[in-house]
Coordinates of C-alpha atoms in Angstrom, one line a residue:
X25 CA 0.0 0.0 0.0
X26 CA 2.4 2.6 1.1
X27 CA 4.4 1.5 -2.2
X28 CA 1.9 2.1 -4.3
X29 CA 1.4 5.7 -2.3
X30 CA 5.1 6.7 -3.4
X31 CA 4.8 5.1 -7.0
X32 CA 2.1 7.6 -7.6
X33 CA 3.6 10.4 -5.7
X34 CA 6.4 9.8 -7.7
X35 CA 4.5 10.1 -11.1
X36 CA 3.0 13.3 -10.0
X37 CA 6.6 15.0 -9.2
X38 CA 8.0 13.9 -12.7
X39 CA 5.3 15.5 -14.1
X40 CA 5.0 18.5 -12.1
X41 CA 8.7 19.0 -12.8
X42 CA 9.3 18.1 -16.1
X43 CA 6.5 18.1 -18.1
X44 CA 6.8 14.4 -19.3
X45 CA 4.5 11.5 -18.5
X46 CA 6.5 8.9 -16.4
X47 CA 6.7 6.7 -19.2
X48 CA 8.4 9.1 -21.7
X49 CA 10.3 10.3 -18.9
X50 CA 12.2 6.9 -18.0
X51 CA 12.9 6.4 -21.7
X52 CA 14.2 9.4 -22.0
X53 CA 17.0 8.3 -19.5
X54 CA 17.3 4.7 -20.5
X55 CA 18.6 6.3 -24.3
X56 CA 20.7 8.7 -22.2
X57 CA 22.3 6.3 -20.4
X58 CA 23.0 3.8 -23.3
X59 CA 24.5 6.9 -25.7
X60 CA 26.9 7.5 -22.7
X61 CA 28.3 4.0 -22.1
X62 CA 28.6 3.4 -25.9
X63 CA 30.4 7.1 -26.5
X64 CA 32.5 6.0 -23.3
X65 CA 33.6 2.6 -25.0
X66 CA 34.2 3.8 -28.2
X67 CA 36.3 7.4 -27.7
X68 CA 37.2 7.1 -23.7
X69 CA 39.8 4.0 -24.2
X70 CA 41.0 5.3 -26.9
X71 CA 41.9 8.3 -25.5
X72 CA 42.9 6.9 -22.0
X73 CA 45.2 4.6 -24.3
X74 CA 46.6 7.8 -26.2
X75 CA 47.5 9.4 -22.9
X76 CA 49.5 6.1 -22.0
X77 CA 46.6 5.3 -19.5
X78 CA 46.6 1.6 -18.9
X79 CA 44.3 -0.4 -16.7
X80 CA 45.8 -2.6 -13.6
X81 CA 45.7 -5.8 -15.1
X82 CA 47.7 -4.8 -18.2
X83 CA 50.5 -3.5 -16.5
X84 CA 50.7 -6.7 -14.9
X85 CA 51.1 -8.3 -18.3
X86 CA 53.4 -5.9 -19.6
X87 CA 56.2 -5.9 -17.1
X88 CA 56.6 -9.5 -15.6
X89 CA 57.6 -11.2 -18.0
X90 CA 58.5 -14.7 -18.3
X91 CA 62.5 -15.3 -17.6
X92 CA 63.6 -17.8 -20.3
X93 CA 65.1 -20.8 -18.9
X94 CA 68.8 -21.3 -17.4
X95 CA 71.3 -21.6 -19.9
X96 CA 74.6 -24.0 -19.2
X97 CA 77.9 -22.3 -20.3
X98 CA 79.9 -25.6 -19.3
X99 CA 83.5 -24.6 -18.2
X100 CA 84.4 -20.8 -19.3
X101 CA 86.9 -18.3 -18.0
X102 CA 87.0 -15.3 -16.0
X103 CA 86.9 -13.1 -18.7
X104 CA 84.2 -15.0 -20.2
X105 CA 82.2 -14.8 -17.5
X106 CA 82.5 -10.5 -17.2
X107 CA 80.4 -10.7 -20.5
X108 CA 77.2 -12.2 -18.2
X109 CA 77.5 -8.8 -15.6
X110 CA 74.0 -7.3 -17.2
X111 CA 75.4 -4.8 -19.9
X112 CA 73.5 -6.8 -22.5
X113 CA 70.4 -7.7 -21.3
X114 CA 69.9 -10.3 -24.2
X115 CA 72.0 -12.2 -21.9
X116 CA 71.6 -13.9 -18.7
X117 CA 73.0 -12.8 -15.3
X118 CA 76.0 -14.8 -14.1
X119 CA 77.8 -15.1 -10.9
X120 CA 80.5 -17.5 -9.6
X121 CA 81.0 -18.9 -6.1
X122 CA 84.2 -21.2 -5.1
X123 CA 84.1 -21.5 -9.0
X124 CA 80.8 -22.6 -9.5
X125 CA 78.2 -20.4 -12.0
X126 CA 75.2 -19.1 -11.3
X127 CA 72.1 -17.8 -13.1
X128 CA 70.8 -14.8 -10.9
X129 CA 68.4 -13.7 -13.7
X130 CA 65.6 -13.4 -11.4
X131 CA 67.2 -10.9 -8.7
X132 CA 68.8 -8.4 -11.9
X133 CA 66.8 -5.6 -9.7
X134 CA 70.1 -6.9 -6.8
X135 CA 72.8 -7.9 -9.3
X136 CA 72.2 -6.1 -12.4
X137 CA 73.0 -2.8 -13.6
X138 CA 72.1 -0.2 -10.8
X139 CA 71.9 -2.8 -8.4
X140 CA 73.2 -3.0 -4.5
X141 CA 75.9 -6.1 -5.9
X142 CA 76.2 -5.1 -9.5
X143 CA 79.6 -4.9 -8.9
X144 CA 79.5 -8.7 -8.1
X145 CA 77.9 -10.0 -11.3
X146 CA 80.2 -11.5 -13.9
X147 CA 82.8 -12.0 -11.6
X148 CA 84.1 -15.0 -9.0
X149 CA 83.1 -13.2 -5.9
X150 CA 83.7 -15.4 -3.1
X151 CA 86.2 -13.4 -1.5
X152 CA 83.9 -10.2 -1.1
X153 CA 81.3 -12.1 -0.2
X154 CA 83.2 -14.0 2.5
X155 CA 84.5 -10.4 3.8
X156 CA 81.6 -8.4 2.9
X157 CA 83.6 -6.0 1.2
X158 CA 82.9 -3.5 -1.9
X159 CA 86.5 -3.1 -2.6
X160 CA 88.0 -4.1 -6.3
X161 CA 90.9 -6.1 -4.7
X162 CA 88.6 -8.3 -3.1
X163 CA 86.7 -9.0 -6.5
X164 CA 88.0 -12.9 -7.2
X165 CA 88.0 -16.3 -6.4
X166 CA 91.2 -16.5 -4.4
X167 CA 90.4 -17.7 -0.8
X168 CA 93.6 -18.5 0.3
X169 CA 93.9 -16.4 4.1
X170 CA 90.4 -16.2 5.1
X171 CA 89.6 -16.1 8.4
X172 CA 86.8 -19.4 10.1
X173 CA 84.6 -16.2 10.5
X174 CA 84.9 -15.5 6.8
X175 CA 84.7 -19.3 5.4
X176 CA 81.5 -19.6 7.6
X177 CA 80.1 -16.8 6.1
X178 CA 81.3 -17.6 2.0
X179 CA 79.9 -21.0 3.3
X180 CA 76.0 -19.4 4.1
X181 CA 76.2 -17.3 0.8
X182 CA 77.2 -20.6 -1.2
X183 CA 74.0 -22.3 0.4
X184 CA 71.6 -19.7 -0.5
X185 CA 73.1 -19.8 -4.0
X186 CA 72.4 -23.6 -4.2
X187 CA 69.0 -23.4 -3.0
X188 CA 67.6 -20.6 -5.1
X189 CA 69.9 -20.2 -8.3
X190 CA 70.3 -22.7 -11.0
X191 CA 74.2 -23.6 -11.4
X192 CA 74.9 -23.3 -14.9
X193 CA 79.0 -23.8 -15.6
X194 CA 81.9 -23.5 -13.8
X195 CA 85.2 -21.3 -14.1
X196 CA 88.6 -22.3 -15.3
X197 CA 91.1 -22.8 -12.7
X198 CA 94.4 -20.8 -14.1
X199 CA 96.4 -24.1 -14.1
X200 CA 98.7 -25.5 -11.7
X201 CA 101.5 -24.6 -10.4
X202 CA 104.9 -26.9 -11.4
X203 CA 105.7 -29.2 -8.2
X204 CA 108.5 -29.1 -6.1
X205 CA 111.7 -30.5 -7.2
X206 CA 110.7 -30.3 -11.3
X207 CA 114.1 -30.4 -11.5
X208 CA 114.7 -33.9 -10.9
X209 CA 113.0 -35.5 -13.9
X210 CA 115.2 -37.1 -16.0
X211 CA 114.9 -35.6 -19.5
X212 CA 115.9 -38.2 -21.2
X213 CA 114.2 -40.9 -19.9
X214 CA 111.1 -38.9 -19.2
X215 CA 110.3 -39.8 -15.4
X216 CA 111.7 -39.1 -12.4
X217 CA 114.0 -40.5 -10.3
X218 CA 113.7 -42.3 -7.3
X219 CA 114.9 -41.4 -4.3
X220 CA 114.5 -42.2 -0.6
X221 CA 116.6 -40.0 2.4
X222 CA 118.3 -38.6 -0.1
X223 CA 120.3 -41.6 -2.0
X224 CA 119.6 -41.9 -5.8
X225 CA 118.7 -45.7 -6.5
X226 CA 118.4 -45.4 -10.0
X227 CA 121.9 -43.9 -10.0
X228 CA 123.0 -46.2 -7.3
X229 CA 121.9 -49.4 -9.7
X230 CA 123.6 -48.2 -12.5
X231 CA 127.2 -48.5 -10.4
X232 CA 129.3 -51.5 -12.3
X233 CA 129.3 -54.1 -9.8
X234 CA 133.5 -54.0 -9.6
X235 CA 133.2 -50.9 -7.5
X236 CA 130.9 -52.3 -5.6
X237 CA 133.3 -55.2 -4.9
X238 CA 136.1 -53.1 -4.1
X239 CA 134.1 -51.2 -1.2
X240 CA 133.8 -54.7 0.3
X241 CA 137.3 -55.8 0.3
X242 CA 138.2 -52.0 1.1
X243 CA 135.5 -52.5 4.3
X244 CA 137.7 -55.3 5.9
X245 CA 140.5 -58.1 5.3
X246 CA 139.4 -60.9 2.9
X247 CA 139.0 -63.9 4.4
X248 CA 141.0 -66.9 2.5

C-alpha cells in the first residue's frame, strides 16, 4: 500500500517538474544512459590509451615477463664470465662462487646494472662475499687467508646460491703450479727419479758391480 502511495507520488513529481509523463520520462533516460556508455567505450579508451593510461591488469602483463630458462655455459673463463654482468640484457646474469656459475636472472633488480651487488655479477666473488667487502681487490676467487669467520660466512652465501639459483657452468682454474723438485725429472728418460733420504737408487743401480766389490774388500780383510 504505502508503495503504491510513493509510485504515484512519484509520477506526479515527474510531471510537475518536467512536463513528461513517467513513461516518456524513463525512456528518455534509458537512451541517455545507453548513448553514454557506448560514447565512453568507443572514444574514452581510446583516449585513456593515447594518454599512456593503462588499466591494472595490463601493466601486470606488460612488465613480468616470463624469464627464459637457465642456460649451461659448461666450463668458461673469467673473462668470459665478465660478459654475463648485465650490460647486454639479451644475456643472462651470471655469478661464480668457489668457482661454481650461477644464473641470478631473477634478482637483476640486486645484481644487475644499478643494483646494490652489480659490482658482483660477472665475476668469481667469493672473497667479497666472505669479507663483505665493496672493494676491487677483493673481487675474485682467491680464498687463500680467510679467516673461520669469513669461510663460515662464504659457506651461508654458497648455500643460499644452491637453494635458489640454478648452477649453470663453472670457471677455469688458471692451471697448476709446477711441483717441487721439477728439476729432478730425467729428460731423457722422461720420469723421475727415485729417491729415498736422499740416495739416488736409480743412479745407485747403475754403479758397475766391480766398484761395488772393491768397497767390500776396502771394508775389511778378505778372508781366505
Amino acid at each position: 500500500m504505502i508503495a503504491l502511495e510513493l509510485w504515484e507520488l512519484l509520477k506526479a513529481a515527474i510531471t510537475t517538474y518536467t512536463g513528461l509523463s513517467p513513461a516518456t520520462f524513463f525512456t528518455v533516460t534509458a537512451l541517455g544512459l545507453a548513448i553514454y556508455y557506448l560514447a565512453s567505450g568507443l572514444f574514452g579508451s581510446s583516449s585513456d590509451r593515447a594518454g599512456g593510461y593503462r588499466r591494472p591488469g595490463e601493466l601486470e602483463k606488460e612488465e613480468i615477463e616470463p624469464l627464459p630458462p637457465p642456460i649451461q655455459v659448461g666450463e668458461i673463463t673469467e673473462e668470459e664470465l665478465k660478459l654475463y654482468d648485465g650490460s647486454d640484457p639479451k644475456k643472462p646474469l651470471l655469478m661464480a662462487i668457489k668457482s661454481q656459475i650461477y644464473d641470478v636472472s631473477q634478482s637483476r633488480m640486486f645484481y644487475g646494472p644499478g643494483g646494490p651487488y652489480a659490482l658482483f655479477a660477472g665475476r668469481d666473488a667469493s672473497r667479497a662475499l666472505a669479507k663483505m667487502s665493496f672493494e676491487e681487490k677483493d673481487l675474485t676467487g682467491d680464498i687463500s687467508g680467510l679467516g673461520a669467520f669469513e669461510l663460515d660466512a662464504l659457506r651461508d652465501w654458497e648455500y643460499k646460491f644452491m637453494s635458489k639459483y640454478v648452477k649453470v657452468g663453472t670457471v677455469k682454474s688458471g692451471g697448476a703450479s709446477p711441483p717441487e723438485g721439477g728439476d729432478d725429472v730425467t729428460r731423457g728418460g722422461g720420469g723421475p727419479s727415485e729417491t729415498t733420504n736422499g740416495v739416488d737408487h736409480a743412479a745407485e743401480e747403475s754403479q758397475p758391480e766391480s766398484s761395488i766389490d772393491h768397497e767390500t774388500s776396502s771394508g775389511g780383510e778378505k778372508k781366505d
